[in-house]
Each structure stands twice: as structure tokens, then as C-alpha cells.
Coordinates of C-alpha atoms in Angstrom, one line a residue:
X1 CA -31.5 38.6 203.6
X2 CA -33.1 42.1 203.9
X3 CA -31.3 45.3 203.9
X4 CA -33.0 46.2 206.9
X5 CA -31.8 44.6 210.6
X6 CA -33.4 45.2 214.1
X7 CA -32.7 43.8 217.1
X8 CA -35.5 43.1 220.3
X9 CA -35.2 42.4 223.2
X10 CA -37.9 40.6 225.6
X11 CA -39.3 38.9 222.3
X12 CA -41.1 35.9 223.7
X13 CA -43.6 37.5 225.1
X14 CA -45.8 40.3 225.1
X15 CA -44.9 43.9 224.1
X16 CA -41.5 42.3 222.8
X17 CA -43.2 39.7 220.8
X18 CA -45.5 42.1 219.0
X19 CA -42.9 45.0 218.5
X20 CA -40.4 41.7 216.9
X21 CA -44.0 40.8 215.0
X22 CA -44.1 44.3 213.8
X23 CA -40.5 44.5 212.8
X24 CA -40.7 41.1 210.7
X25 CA -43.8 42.1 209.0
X26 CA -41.9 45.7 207.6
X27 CA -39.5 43.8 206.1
X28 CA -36.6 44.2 209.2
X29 CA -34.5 40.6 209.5
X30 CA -34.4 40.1 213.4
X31 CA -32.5 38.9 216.5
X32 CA -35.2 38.3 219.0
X33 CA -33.5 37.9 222.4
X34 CA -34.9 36.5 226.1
X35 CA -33.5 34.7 229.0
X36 CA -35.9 31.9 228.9
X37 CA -36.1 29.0 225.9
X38 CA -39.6 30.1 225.0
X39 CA -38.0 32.6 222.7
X40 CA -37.1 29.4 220.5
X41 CA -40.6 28.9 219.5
X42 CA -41.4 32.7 219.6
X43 CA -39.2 33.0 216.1
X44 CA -40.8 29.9 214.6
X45 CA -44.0 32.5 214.7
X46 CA -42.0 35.5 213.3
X47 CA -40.4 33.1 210.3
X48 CA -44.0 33.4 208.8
X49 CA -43.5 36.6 207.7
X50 CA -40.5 35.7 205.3
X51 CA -37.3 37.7 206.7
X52 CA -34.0 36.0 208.3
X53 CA -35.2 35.2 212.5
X54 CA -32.5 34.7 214.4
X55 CA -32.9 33.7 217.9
X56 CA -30.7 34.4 221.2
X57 CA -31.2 33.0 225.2
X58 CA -29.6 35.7 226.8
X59 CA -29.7 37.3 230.9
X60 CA -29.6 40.8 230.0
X61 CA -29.3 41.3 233.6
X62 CA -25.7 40.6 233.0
X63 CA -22.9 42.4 231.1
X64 CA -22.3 39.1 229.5
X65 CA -25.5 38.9 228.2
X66 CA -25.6 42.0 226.7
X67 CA -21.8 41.1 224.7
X68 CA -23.8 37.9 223.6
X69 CA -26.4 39.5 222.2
X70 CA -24.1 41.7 220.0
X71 CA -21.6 39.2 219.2
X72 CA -24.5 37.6 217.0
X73 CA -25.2 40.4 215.2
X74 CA -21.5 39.1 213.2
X75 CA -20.9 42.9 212.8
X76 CA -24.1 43.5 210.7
X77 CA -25.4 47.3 210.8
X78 CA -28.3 47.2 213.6
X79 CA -31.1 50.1 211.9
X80 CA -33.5 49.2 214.9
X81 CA -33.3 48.6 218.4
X82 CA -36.2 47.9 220.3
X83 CA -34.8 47.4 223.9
X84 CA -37.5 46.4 226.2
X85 CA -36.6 43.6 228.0
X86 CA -37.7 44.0 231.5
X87 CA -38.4 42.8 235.2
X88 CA -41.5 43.3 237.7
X89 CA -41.0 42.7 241.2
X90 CA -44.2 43.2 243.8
X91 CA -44.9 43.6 247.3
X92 CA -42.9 45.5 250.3
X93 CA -39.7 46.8 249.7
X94 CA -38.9 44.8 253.6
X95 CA -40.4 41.3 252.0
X96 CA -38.2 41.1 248.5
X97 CA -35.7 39.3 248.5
X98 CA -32.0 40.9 247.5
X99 CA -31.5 39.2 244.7
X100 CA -35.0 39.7 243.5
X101 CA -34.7 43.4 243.7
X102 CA -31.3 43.2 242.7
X103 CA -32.3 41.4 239.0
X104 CA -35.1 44.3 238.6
X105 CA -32.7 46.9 238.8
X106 CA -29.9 45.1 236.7
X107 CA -32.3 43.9 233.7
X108 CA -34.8 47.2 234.1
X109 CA -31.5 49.4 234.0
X110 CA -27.6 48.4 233.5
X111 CA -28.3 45.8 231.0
X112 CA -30.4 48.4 229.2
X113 CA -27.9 51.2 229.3
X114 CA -24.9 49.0 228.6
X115 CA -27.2 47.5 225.2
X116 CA -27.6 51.6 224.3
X117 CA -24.1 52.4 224.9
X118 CA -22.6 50.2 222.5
X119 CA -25.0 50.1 220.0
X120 CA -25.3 53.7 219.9
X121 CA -21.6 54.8 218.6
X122 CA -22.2 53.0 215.1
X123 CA -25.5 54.5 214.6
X124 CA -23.7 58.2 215.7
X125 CA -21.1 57.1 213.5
X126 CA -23.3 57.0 209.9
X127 CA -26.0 59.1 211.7
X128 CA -28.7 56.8 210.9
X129 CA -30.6 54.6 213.3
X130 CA -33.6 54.1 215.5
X131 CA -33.9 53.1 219.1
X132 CA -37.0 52.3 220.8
X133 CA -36.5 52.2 225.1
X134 CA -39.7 50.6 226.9
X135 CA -39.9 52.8 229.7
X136 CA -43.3 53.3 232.0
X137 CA -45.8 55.5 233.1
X138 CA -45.1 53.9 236.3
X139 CA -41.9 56.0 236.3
X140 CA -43.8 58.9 237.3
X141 CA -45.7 57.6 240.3
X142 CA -43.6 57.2 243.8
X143 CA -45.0 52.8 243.6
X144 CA -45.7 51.9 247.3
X145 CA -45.4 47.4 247.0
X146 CA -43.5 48.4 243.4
X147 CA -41.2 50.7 244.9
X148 CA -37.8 49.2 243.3
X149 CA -40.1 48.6 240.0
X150 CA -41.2 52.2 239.4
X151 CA -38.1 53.7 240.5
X152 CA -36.2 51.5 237.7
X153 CA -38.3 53.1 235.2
X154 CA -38.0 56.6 236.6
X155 CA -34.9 55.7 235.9
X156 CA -35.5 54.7 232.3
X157 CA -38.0 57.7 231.7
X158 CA -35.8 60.4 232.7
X159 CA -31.9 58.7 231.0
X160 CA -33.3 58.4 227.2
X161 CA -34.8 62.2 228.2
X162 CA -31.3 63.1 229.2
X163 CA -29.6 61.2 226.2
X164 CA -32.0 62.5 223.5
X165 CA -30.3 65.7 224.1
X166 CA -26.9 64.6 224.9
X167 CA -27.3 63.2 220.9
X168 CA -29.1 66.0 219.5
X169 CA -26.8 66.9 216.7
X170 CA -27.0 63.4 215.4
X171 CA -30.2 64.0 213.5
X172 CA -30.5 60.9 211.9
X173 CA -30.5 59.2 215.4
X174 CA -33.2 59.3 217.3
X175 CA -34.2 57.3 220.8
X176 CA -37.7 56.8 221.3
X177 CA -39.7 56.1 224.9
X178 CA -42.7 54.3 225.4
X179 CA -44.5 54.7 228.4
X180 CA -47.5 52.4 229.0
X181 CA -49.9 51.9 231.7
X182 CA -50.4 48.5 232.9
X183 CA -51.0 45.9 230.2
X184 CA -52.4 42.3 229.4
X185 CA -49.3 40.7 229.9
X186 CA -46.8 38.1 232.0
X187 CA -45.5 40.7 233.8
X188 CA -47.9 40.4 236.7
X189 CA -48.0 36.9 236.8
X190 CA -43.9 37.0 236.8
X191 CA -43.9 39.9 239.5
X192 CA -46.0 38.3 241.6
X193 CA -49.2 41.0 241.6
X194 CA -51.6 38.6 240.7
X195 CA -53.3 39.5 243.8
X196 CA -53.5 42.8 243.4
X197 CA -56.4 45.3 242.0
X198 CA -53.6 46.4 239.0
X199 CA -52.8 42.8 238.5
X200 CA -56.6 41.5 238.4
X201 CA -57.7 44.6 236.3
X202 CA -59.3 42.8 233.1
X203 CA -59.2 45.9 231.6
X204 CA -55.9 46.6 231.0
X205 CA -54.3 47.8 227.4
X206 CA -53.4 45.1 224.8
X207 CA -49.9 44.3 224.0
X208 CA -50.6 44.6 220.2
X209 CA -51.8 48.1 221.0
X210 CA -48.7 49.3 223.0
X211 CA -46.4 47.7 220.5
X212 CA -47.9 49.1 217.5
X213 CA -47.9 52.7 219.7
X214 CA -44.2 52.6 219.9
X215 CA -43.2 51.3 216.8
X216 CA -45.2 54.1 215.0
X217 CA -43.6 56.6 217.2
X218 CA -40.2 55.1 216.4
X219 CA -40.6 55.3 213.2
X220 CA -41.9 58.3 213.6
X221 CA -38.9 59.9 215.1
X222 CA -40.9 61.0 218.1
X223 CA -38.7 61.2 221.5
X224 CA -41.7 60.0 223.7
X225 CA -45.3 58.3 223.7
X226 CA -48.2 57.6 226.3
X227 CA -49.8 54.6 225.2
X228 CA -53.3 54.9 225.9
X229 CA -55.4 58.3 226.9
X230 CA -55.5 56.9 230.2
X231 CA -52.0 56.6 230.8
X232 CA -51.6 60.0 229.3
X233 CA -53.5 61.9 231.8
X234 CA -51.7 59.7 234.3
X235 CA -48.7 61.3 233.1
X236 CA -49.9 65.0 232.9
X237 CA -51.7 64.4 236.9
X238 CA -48.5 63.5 237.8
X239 CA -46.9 66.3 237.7
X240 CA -49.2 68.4 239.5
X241 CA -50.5 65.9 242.3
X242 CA -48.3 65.5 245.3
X243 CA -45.8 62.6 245.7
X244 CA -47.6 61.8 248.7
X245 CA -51.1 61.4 247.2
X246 CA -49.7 59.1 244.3
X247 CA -48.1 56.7 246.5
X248 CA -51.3 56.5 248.4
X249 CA -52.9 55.9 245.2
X250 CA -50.6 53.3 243.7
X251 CA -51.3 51.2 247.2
X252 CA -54.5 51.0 246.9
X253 CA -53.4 49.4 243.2
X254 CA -50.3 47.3 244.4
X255 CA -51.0 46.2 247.9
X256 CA -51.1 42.6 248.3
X257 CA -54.8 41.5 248.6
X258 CA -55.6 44.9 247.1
X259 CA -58.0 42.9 244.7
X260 CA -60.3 41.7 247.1
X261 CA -61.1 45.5 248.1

């Protein structure tokens, strides 16, 4: 068993799977979480790297999920906490479904908050620990047909802002956000944008590449990271360029059909 423990969430695929590959290959003993059995096989790929895998199927959606999740950490010190299980959800706010919209909002944010508030007080406690929150780039844009989506991780963006200072004289604490662009991931395929011109893009950012951008950055101690130089001046235009004009932009990137334009 390792000295080191970290805990991810969203493991089986994508950014989750790379930040869990990146943790095992440092040396970190894991406990990969996701709600779907996939995450079974996804730490028969981590074992490779020699450290203690242990695997959980888990809604973090739910309150429940979260209290699994820690109970099978047997009350071992968590050094690293990667939360960034999430949820997509596509077209018109008038055409989703309640409890489609409804799982966004309770994976994208209560689950996530309720996983940060009670692993945070230990960490406090012996002021040591690292926390890595997956928020988006998407958090700054109003997201016309990924309106419930974007304003989950506007959500996201601006709480670990808030709680980086709330926690600011805990100095060996820190709370990292990642905020990518669109990636090469599930995500579209699960949220249904498939048929948009962000969904279809074949040039979007790898999830090795995002992972690897927030681990460094949590272990770096930083409190925030574009991935990508795209996404960056995505971040900085935001600010400047009306709400308006970005949710006429985002559209033209969500709509259904938008890929056939």
C-alpha cells in the first residue's frame, strides 16, 4: 500500500480516466468512482501501474452516492481529490426533460459540493491536501441548447473561486479549477450533441492533454487553469464581449443540426 491516497471521480472515461491514470502512475493508491459498471474494467487498466485500485459504482447525483464513496475510503487520509464527475445535457431548455435537467444540475453541482464539503474538514484539519474541481470554460458563456449545462459550471467556476478564499489561511490546502474547452470525449455522445458543430468538431483537445493540464496545476498549487490557448482566449473574450453576442455564438455551436451548417 502507498503512502499516498487519491480519490476520482468520473474514472471510466475520459478526463477521469486519464487524471486516475496519472494519479496511479505517481505512486497515489486510488478509488476510481462512476455510476456505470465500466468503471470495473477501467481499474483493471490502472492496476498496471502497481499501486492498490479500488473501484466504486456510485450516482454521485445523490447524497447517498457521495456517503458511499467515502465510506470506502475505511477512514484512510484522502491527499488528492480529483472531483470531476459530470453530466451534459443538449438541446432547448423547453425540449429536456425534468429529470434530465434535473441529473445535470445534481451530479454537475450538489453531488460535487457535498464530496468537497466533507472531504475538506480533514484536509483543514492537518492542513495538507489537494483538490482538483473539473469546472468549464463553458461556465463563462450564457449556452443557448446547453443552457442548464453551462450554467452548472458557472456554477462550478465561480464556488471553488469563492471557497479558495473562504480557506485561504489553510496554506497547505489548496482547490484547483480546470476549465477546458470542448474535448474528445463521451460527453457529446451522452448529452446528446452529436449533431451539433461542437459535437462533430474533430478538432477538439485530447483528454490526455486536459488531464495532464490539471494535474500539473494541482500539484502545482495553482487555484485555476485554461486548458488549451484556445480556451484561454475564450475565457479572457468573455469578459469583455456582451452576454448577448456569446449566446448567439454558442448557438451557432449547440443548435441541433448546427453541424450541417
Amino acid at each position: 500500500m502507498a503512502d499516498r491516497f487519491a480519490i476520482i471521480t468520473g474514472a471510466s472515461t475520459g478526463i477521469g480516466f486519464e487524471l486516475a491514470t496519472l494519479a496511479a502512475k505517481d505512486g497515489y493508491d486510488i478509488l476510481v468512482v462512476a455510476d456505470e459498471p465500466l468503471i470495473h474494467d477501467a481499474a483493471r487498466d490502472f492496476q498496471q501501474f502497481g499501486t492498490s485500485v479500488q473501484a466504486i459504482q456510485a450516482d454521485l447525483a445523490t447524497i447517498e452516492g457521495v456517503n458511499t464513496v467515502l465510506a470506502a475510503t475505511n477512514g484512510r487520509r484522502v491527499d488528492v481529490l480529483c472531483a470531476n464527475a459530470g453530466r451534459g445535457l443538449g438541446h432547448g431548455f423547453l425540449d429536456q426533460k425534468v429529470e434530465d435537467w434535473r441529473h445535470v444540475v445534481e451530479t454537475n453541482i450538489t453531488g460535487t459540493i457535498y464530496l468537497l464539503q466533507r472531504a475538506l474538514p480533514d484536509m483543514v484539519a492537518r492542513n495538507d491536501g489537494k483538490i482538483l474541481v473539473v469546472g468549464s470554460v463553458a461556465g463563462y458563456i450564457p449556452g443557448a441548447f446547453q443552457a442548464v449545462y453551462n450554467g452548472t459550471k458557472a456554477f462550478i467556476d465561480s464556488f471553488t473561486e469563492a471557497l479558495r478564499n473562504e480557506l485561504k489561511e489553510a496554506d497547505g490546502v489548496t482547490i484547483s479549477t480546470l476549465m477546458p474547452g470542448p474535448v474528445d470525449t463521451e460527453f457529446f455522445a451522452r448529452g446528446d450533441l452529436l449533431d451539433t458543430q461542437v459535437g462533430s468538431d474533430p478538432n477538439k483537445r485530447s483528454a490526455e492533454d486536459v488531464a495532464s493540464d490539471g494535474w500539473k496545476a494541482m500539484m502545482r498549487g495553482k487555484p485555476s487553469v485554461f486548458s488549451g490557448w484556445t480556451t484561454k482566449i475564450q475565457g479572457v473574450l468573455a469578459n469583455v464581449v456582451p452576454g448577448s453576442v456569446l449566446a448567439e455564438r454558442h448557438r451557432k455551436m449547440a443548435e441541433p443540426g448546427s453541424d450541417k451548417q
